[in-house]
JSON list of C-alpha atoms in Angstrom, two decimals:
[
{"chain": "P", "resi": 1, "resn": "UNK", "atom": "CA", "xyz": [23.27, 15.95, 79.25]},
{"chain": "P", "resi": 2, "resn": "UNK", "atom": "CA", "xyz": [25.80, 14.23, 76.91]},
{"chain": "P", "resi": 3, "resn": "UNK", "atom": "CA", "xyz": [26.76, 17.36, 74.82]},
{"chain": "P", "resi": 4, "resn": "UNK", "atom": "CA", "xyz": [27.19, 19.07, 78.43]},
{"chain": "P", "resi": 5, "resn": "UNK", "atom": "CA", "xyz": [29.73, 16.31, 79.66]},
{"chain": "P", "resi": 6, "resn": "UNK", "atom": "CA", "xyz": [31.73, 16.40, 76.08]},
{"chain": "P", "resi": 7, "resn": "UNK", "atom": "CA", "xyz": [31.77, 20.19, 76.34]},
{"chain": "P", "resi": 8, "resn": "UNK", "atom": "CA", "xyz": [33.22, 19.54, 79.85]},
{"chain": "P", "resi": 9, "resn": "UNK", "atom": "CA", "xyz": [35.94, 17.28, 79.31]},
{"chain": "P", "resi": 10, "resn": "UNK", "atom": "CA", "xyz": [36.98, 19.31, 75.76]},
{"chain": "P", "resi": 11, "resn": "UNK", "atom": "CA", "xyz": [37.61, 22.18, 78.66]},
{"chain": "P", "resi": 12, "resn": "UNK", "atom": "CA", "xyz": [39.42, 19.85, 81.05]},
{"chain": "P", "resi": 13, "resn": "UNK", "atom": "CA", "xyz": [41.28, 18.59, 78.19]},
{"chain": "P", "resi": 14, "resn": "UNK", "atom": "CA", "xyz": [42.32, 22.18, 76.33]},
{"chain": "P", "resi": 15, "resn": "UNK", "atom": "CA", "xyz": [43.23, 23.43, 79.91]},
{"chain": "P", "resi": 16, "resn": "UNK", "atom": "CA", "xyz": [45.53, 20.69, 80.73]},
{"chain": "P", "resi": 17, "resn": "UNK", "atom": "CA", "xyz": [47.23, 20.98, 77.41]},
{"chain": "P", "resi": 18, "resn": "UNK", "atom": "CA", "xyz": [47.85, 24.69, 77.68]},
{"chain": "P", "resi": 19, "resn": "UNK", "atom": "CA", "xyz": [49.24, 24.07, 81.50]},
{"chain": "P", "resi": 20, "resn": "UNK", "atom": "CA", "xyz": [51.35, 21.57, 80.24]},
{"chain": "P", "resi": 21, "resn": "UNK", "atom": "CA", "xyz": [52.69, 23.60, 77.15]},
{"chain": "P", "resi": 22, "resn": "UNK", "atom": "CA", "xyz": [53.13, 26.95, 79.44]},
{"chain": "P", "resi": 23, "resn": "UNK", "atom": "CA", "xyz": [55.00, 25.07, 81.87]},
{"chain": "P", "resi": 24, "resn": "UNK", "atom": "CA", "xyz": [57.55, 23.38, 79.23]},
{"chain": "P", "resi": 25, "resn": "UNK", "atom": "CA", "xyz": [57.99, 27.11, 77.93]},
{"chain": "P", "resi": 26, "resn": "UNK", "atom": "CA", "xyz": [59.16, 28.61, 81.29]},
{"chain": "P", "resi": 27, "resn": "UNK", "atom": "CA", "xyz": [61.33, 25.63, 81.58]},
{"chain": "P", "resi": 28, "resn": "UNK", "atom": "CA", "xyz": [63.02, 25.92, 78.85]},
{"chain": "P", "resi": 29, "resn": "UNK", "atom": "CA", "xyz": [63.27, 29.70, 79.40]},
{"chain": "P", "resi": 30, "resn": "UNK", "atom": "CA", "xyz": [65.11, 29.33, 83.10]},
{"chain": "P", "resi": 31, "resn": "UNK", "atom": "CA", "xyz": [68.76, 28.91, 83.55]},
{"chain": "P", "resi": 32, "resn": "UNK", "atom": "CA", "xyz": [70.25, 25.66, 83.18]},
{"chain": "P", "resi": 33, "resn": "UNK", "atom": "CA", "xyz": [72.72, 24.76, 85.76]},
{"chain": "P", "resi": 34, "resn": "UNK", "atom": "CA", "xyz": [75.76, 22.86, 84.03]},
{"chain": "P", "resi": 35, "resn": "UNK", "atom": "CA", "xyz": [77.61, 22.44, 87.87]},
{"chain": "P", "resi": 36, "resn": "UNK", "atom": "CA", "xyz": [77.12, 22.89, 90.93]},
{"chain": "P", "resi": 37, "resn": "UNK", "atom": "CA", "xyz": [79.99, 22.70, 93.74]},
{"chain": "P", "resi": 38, "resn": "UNK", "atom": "CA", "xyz": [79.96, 23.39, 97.34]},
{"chain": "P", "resi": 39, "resn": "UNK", "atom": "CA", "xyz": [83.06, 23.10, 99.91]},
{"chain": "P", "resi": 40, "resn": "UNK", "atom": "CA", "xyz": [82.91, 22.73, 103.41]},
{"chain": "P", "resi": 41, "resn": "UNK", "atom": "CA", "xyz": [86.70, 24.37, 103.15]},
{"chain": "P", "resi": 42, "resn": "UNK", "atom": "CA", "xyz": [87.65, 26.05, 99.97]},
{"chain": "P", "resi": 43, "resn": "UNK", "atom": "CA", "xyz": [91.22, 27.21, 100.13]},
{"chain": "P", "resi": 44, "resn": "UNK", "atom": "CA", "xyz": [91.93, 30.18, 98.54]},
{"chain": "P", "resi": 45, "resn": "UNK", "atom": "CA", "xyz": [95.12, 30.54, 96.54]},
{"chain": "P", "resi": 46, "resn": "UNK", "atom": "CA", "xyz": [94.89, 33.07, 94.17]},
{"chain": "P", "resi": 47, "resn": "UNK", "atom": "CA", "xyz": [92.59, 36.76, 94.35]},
{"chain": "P", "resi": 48, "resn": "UNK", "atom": "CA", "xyz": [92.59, 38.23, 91.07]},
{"chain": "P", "resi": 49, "resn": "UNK", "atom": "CA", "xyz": [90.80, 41.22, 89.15]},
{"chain": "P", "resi": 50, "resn": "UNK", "atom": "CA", "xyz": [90.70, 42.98, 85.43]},
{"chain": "P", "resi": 51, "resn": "UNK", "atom": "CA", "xyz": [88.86, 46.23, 85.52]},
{"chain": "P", "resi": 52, "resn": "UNK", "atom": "CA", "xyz": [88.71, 47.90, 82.16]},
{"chain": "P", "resi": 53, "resn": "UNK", "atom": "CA", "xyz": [87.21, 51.41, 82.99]},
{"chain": "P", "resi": 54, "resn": "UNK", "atom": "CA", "xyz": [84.13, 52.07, 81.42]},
{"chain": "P", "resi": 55, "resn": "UNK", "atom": "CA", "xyz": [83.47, 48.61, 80.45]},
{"chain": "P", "resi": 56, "resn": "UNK", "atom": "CA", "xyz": [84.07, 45.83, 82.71]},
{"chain": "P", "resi": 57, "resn": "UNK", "atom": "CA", "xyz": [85.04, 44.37, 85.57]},
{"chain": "P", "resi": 58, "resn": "UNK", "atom": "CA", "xyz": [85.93, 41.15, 86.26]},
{"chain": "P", "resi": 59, "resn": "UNK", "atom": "CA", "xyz": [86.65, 39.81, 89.71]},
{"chain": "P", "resi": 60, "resn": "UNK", "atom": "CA", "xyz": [87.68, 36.05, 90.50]},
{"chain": "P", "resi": 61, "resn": "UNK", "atom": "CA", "xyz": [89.36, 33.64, 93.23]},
{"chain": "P", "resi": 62, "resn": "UNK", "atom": "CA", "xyz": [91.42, 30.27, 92.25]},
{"chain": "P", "resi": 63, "resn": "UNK", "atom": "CA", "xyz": [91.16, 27.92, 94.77]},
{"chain": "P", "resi": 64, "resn": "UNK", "atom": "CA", "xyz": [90.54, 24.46, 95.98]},
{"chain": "P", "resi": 65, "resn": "UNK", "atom": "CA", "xyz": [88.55, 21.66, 98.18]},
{"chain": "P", "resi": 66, "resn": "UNK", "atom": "CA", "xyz": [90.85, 21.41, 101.13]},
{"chain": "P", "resi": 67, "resn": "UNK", "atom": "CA", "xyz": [89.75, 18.46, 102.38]},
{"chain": "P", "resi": 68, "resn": "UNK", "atom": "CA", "xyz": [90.40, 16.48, 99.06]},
{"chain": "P", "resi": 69, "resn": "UNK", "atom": "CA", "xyz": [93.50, 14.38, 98.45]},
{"chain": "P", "resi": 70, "resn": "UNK", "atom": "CA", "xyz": [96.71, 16.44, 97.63]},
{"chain": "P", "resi": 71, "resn": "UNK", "atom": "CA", "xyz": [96.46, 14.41, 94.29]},
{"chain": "P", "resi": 72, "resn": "UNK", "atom": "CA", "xyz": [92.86, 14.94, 93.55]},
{"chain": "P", "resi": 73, "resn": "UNK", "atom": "CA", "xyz": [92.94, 18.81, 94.68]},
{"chain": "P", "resi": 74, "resn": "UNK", "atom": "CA", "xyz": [91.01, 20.37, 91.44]},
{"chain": "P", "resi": 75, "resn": "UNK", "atom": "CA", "xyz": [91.25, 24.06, 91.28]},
{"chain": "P", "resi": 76, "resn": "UNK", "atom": "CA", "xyz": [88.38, 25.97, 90.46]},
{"chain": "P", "resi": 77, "resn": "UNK", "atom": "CA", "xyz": [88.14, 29.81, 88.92]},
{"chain": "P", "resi": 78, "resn": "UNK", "atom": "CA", "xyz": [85.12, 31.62, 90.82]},
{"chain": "P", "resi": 79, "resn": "UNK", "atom": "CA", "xyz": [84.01, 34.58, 89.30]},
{"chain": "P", "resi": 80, "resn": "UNK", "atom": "CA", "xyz": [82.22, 36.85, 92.07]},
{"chain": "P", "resi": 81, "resn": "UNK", "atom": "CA", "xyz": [79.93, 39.72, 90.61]},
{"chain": "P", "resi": 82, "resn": "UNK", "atom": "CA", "xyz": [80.43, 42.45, 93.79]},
{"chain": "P", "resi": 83, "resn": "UNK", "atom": "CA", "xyz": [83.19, 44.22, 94.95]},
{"chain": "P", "resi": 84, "resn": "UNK", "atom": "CA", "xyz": [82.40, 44.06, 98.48]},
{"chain": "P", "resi": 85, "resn": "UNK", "atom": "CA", "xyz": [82.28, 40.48, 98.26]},
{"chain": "P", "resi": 86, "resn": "UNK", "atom": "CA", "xyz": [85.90, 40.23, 96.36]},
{"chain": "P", "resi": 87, "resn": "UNK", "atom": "CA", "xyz": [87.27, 42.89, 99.04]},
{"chain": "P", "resi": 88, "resn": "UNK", "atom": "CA", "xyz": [85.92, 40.15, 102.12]},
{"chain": "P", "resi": 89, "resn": "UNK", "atom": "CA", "xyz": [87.43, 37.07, 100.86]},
{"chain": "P", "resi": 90, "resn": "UNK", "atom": "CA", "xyz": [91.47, 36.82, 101.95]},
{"chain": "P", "resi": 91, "resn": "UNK", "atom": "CA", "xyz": [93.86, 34.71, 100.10]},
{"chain": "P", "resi": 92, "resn": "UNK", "atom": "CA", "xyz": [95.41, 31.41, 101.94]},
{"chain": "P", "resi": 93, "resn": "UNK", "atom": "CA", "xyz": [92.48, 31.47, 103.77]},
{"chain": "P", "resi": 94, "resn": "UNK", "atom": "CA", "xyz": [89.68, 28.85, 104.08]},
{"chain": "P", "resi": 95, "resn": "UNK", "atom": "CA", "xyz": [85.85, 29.43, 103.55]},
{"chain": "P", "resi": 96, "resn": "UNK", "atom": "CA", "xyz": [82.84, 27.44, 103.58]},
{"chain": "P", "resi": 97, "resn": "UNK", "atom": "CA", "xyz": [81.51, 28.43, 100.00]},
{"chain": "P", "resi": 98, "resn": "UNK", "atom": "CA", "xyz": [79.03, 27.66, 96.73]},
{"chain": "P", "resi": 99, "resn": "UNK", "atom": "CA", "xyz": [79.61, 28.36, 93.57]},
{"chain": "P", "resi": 100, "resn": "UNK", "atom": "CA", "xyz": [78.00, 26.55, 90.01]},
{"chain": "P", "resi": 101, "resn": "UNK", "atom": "CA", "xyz": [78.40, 27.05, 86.20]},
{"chain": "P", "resi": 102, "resn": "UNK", "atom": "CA", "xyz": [75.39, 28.59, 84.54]},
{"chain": "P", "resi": 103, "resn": "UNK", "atom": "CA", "xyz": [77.80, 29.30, 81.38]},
{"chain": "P", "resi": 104, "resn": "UNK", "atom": "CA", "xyz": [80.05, 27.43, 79.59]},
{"chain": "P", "resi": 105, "resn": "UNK", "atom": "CA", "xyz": [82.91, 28.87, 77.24]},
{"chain": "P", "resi": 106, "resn": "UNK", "atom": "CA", "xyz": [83.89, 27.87, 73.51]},
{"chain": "P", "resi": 107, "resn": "UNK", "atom": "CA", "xyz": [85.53, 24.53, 74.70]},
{"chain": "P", "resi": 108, "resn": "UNK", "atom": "CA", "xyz": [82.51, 23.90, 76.81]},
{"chain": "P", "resi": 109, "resn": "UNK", "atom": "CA", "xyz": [84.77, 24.69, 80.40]},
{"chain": "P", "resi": 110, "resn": "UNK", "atom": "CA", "xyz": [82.64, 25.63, 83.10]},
{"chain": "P", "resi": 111, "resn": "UNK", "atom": "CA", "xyz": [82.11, 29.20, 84.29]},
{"chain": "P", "resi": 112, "resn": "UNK", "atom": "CA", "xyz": [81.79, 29.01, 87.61]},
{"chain": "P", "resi": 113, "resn": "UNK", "atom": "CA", "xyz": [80.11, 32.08, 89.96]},
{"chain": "P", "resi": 114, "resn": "UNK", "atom": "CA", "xyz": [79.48, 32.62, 93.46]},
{"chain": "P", "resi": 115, "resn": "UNK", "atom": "CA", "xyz": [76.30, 31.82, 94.88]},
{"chain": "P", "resi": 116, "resn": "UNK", "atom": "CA", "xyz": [77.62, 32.22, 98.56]},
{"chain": "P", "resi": 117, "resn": "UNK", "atom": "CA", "xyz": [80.27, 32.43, 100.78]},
{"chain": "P", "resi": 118, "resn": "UNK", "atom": "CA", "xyz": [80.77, 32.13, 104.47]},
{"chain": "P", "resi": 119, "resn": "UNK", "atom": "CA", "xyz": [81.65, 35.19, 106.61]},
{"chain": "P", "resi": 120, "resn": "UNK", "atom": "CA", "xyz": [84.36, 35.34, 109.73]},
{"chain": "P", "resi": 121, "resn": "UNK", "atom": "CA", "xyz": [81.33, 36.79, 112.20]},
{"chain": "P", "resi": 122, "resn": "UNK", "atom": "CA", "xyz": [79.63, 33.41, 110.62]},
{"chain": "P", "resi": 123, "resn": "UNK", "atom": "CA", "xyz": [76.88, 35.30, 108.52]},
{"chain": "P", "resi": 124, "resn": "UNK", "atom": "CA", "xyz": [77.19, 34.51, 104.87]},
{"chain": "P", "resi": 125, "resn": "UNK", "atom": "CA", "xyz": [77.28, 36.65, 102.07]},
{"chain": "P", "resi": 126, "resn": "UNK", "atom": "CA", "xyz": [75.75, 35.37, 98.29]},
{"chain": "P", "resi": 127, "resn": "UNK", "atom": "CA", "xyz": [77.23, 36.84, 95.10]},
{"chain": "P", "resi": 128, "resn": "UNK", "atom": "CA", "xyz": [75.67, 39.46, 94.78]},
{"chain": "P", "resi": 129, "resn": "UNK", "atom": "CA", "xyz": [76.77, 41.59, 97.85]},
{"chain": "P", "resi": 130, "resn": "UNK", "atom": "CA", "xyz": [73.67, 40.45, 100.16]},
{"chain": "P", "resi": 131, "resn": "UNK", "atom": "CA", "xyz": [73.91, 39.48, 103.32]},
{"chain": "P", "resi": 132, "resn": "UNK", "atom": "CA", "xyz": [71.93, 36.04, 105.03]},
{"chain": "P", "resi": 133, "resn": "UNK", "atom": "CA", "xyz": [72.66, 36.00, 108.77]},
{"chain": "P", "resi": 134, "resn": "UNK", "atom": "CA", "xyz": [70.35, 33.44, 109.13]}
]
């Protein structure tokens, strides 16, 4: 009955050690989040793009908080992976969007990408082209 109850708890014991080691694993494997902003009105100043045929493409807003300070007013560069997304979004106006900085560069800047932004007909639309109506 002893040997039976050891035998048990050796299990118990191995299984919580492999749990615990499998789930330090896929944490270390997800993507860390370095920031994470999100603006009840961005203003959008600038609408660039770089396409390099063949290659890349790189699409990106500059804008701002608008409801910060005109001193504390921080721009932020938002790169935005689809093109249907970039063609929505309208310089000098304001959106309601999210964006955070899974990368960093050599000086350790933030990268910052769209998770979401708000549409005119109120639906949003995330990064990566889909629309949410919800």
């Amino acid at each position: 009955m002893r040997d039976k109850k050891m035998i048990v708890i050796l299990v118990i014991v191995l299984i919580s050690m492999a749990i615990i080691t499998l789930n330090n694993f896929i944490e270390d494997k997800s993507e860390k989040v370095y920031s994470q902003q999100s603006f009840g009105g961005m203003y959008i100043e600038e609408k660039e793009h770089h396409v390099k045929p063949g290659e890349y493409q790189q699409m990106w807003i500059i804008g701002y908080n608008a409801y910060e300070d005109s001193e504390g007013k921080e721009p932020f560069k938002v790169f935005i992976k689809d093109a249907n997304v970039y063609n929505l979004i309208e310089e000098n106006q304001e959106y309601v969007i999210s964006f955070s900085a899974k990368h960093q560069d050599e000086s350790n800047n933030n990268i910052y990408s769209l998770d979401w932004i708000s549409l005119p007909d109120g639906g949003q639309m995330r990064g990566d082209g889909l629309i949410d109506k919800n």
